[in-house]
PDB file of C-alpha atoms in Angstrom:
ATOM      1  CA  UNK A   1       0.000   0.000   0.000  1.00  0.00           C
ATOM      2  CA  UNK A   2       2.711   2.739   0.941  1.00  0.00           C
ATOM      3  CA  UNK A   3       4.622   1.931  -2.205  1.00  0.00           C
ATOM      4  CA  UNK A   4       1.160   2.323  -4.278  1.00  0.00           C
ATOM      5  CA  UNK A   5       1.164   5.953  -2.805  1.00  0.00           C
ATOM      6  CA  UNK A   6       4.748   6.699  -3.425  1.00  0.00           C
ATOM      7  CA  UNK A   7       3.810   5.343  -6.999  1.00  0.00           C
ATOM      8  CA  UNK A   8       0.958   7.625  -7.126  1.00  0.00           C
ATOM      9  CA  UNK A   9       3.293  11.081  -6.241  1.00  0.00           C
ATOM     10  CA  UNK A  10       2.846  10.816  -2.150  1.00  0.00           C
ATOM     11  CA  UNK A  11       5.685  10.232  -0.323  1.00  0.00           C
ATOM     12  CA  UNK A  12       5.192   9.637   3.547  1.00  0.00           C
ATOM     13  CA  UNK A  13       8.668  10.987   4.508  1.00  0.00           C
ATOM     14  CA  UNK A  14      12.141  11.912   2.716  1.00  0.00           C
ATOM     15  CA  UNK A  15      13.211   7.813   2.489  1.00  0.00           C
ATOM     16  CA  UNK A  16       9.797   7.726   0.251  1.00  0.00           C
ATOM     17  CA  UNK A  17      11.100  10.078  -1.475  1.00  0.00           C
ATOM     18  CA  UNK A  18      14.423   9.175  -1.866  1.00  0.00           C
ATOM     19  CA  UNK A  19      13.089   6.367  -3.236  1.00  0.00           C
ATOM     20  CA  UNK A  20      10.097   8.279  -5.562  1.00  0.00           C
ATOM     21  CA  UNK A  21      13.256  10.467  -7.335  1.00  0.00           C
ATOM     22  CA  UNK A  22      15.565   6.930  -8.082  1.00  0.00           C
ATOM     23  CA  UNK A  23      11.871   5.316  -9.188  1.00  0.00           C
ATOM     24  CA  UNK A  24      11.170   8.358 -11.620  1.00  0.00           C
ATOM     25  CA  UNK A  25      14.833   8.448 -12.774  1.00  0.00           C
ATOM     26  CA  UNK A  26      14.773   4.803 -13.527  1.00  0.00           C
ATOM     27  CA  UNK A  27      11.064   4.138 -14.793  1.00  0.00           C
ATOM     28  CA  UNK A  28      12.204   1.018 -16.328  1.00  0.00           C
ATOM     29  CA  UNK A  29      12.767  -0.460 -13.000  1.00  0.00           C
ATOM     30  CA  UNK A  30       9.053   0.023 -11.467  1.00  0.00           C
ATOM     31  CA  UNK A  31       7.717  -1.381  -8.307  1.00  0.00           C
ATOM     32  CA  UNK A  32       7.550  -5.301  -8.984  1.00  0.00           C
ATOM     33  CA  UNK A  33      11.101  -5.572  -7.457  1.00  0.00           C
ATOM     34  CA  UNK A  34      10.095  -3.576  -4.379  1.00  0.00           C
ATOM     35  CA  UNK A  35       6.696  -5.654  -4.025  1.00  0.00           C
ATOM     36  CA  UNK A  36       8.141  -8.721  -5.060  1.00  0.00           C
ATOM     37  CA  UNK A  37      10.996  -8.649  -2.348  1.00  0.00           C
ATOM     38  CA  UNK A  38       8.538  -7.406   0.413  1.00  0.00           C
ATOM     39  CA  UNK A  39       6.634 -10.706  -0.261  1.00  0.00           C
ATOM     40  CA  UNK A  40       9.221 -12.578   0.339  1.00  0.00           C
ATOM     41  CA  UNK A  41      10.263 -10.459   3.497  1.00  0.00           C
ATOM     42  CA  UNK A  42       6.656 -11.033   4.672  1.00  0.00           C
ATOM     43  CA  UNK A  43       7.017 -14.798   4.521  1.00  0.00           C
ATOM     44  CA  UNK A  44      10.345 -14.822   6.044  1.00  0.00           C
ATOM     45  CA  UNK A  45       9.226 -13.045   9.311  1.00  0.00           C
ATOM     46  CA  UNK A  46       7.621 -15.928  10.787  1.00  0.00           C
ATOM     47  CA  UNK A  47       9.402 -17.651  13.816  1.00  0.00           C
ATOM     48  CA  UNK A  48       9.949 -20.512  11.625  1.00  0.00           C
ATOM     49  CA  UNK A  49      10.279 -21.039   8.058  1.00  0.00           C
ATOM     50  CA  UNK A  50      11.148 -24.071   6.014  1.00  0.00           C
ATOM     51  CA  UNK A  51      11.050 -24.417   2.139  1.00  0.00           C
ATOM     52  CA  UNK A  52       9.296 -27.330   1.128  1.00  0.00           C
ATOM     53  CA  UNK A  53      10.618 -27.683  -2.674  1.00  0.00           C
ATOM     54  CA  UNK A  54      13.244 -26.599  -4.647  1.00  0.00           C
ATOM     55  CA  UNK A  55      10.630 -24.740  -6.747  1.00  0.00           C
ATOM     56  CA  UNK A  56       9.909 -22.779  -3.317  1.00  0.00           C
ATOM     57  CA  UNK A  57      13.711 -22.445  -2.784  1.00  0.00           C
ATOM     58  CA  UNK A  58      13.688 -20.109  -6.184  1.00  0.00           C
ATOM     59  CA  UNK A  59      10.720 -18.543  -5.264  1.00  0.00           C
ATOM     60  CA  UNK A  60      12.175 -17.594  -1.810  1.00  0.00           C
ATOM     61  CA  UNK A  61      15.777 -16.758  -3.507  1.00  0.00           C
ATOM     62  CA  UNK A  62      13.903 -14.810  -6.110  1.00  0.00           C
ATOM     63  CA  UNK A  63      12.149 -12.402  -3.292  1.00  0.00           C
ATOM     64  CA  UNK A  64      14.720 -11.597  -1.027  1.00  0.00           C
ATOM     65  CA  UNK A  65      17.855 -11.473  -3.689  1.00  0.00           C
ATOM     66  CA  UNK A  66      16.771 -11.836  -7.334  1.00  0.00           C
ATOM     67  CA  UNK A  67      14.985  -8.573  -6.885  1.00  0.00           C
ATOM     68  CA  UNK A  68      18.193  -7.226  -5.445  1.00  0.00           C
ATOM     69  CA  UNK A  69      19.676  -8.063  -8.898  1.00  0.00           C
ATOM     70  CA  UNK A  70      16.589  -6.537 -10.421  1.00  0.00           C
ATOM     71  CA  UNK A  71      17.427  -3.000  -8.628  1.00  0.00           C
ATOM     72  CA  UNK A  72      21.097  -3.088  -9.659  1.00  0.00           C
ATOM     73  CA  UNK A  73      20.267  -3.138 -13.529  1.00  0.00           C
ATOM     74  CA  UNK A  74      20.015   0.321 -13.340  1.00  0.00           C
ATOM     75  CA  UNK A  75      23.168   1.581 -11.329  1.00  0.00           C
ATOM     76  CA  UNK A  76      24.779  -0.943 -13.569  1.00  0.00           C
ATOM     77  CA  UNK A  77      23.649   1.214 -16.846  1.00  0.00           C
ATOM     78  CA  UNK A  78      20.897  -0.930 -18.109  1.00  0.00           C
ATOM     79  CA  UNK A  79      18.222   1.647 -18.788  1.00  0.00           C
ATOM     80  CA  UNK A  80      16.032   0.828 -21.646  1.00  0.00           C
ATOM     81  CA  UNK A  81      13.702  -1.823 -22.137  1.00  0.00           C
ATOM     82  CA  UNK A  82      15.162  -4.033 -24.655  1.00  0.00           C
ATOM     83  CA  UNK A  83      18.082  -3.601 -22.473  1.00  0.00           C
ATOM     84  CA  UNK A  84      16.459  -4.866 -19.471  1.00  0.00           C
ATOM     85  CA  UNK A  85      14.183  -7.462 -21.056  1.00  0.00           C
ATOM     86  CA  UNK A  86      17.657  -9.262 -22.045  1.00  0.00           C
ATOM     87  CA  UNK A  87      19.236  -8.170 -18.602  1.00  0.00           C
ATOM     88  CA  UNK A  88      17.191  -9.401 -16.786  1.00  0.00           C
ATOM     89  CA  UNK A  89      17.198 -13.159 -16.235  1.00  0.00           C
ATOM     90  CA  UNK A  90      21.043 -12.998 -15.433  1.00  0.00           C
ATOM     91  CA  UNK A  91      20.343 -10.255 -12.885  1.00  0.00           C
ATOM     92  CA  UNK A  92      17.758 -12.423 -11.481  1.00  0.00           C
ATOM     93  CA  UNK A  93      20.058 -15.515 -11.566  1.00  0.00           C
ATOM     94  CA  UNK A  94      22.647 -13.468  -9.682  1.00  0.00           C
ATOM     95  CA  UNK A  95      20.690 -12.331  -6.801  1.00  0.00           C
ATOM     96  CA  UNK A  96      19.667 -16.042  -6.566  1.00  0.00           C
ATOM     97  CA  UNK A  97      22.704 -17.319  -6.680  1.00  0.00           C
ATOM     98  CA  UNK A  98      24.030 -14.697  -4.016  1.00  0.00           C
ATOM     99  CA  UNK A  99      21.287 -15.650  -1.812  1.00  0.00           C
ATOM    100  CA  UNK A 100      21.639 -19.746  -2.280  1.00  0.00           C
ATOM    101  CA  UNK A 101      25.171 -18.974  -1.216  1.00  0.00           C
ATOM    102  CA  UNK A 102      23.951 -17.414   2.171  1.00  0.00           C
ATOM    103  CA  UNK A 103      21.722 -19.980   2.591  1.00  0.00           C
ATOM    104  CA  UNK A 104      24.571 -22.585   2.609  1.00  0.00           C
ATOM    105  CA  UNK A 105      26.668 -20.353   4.833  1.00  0.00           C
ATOM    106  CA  UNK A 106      24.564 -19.875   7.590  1.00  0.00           C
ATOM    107  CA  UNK A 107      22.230 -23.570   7.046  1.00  0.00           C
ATOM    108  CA  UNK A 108      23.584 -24.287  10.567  1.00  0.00           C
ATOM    109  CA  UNK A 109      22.637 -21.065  12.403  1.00  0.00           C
ATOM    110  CA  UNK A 110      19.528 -21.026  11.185  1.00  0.00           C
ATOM    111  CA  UNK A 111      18.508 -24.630  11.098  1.00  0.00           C
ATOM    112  CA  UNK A 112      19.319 -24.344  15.115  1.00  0.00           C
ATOM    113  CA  UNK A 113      16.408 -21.315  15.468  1.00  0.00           C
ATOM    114  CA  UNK A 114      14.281 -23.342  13.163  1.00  0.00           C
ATOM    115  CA  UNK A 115      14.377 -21.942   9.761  1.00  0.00           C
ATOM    116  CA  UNK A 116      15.281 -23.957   7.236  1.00  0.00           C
ATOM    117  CA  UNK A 117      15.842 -22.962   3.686  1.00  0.00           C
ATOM    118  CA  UNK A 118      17.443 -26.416   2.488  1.00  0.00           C
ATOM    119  CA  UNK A 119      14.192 -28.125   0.516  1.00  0.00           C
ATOM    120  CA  UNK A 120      12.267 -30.444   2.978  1.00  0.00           C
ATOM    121  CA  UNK A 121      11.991 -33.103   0.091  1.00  0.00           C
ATOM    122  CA  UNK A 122      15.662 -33.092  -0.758  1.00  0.00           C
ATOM    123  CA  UNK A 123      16.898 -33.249   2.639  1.00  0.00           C
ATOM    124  CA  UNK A 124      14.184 -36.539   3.251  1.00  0.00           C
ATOM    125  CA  UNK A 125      15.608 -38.170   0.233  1.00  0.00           C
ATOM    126  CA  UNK A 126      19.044 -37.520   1.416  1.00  0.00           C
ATOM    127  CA  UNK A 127      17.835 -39.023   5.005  1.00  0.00           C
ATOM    128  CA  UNK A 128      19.009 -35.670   6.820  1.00  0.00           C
ATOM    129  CA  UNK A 129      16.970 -34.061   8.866  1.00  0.00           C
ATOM    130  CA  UNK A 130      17.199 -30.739  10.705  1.00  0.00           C
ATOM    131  CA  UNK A 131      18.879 -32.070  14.029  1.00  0.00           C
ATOM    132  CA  UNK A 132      21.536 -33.230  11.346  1.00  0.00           C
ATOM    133  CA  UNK A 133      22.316 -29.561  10.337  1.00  0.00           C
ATOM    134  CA  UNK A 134      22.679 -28.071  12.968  1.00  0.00           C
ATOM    135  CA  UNK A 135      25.030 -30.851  14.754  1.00  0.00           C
ATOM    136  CA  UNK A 136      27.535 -30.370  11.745  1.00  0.00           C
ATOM    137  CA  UNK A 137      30.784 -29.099  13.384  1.00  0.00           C
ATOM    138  CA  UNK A 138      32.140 -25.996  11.912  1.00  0.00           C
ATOM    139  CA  UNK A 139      35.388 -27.450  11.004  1.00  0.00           C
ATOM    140  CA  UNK A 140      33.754 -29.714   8.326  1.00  0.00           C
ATOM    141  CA  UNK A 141      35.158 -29.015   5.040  1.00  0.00           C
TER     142      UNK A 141
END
């Protein structure tokens, strides 16, 4: 909703508009990024989160990094559309493969406060299970 008003001309405060003047000097980047990556923001605020799938994996890694690469295109000098139509999935792919390599680095950390980003389905196939995660000693290669 607030970034519907910034859309609309209506900044709340001076971070809105901060945000309004890089949005209006970059119209190819838009709000789907923004929305997008609140989304995923939204689903990673509960007190515990596991992915399911790999398909919810991307999803996830999409949200909270993809859209990161999304946001760059611009500071990186892609501007028009054709530009960004064929920048696009590589920005995407970076973010996600930024994010995937969080993921790995902190799978203990998190695994111990109950979040979980490793797919559910791969780790039952592989006969690991949370407990297993976290009980990996750090000086595992």
């Amino acid at each position: 909703e607030r970034l519907d008003e910034l859309w609309a001309g209506t900044p709340r405060d001076e971070m809105d508009a901060a945000l309004l003047t890089t949005l209006r000097r970059h119209p190819s980047l838009g709000l789907e990024p923004f929305n997008d990556m609140l989304a995923g923001m939204r689903s990673d605020a509960a007190d515990a989160r596991r992915v399911a799938t790999a398909t919810e994996l991307d999803e996830y890694a999409y949200q909270v990094a993809g859209t990161v690469g999304l946001m760059l295109l611009p500071l990186l000098g892609v501007r028009d559309s054709a530009h960004v139509a064929r920048a696009r999935p590589a920005a995407i792919a970076l973010g996600q493969a930024i994010q995937l390599i969080n993921i790995l680095r902190d799978a203990r950390p998190d695994a111990a406060l109950g979040r979980t980003y490793l797919p559910q389905d791969q780790m039952a196939a592989l006969g690991i299970d949370e407990a297993a995660v976290v009980a990996v000693n750090d000086a595992s290669p």
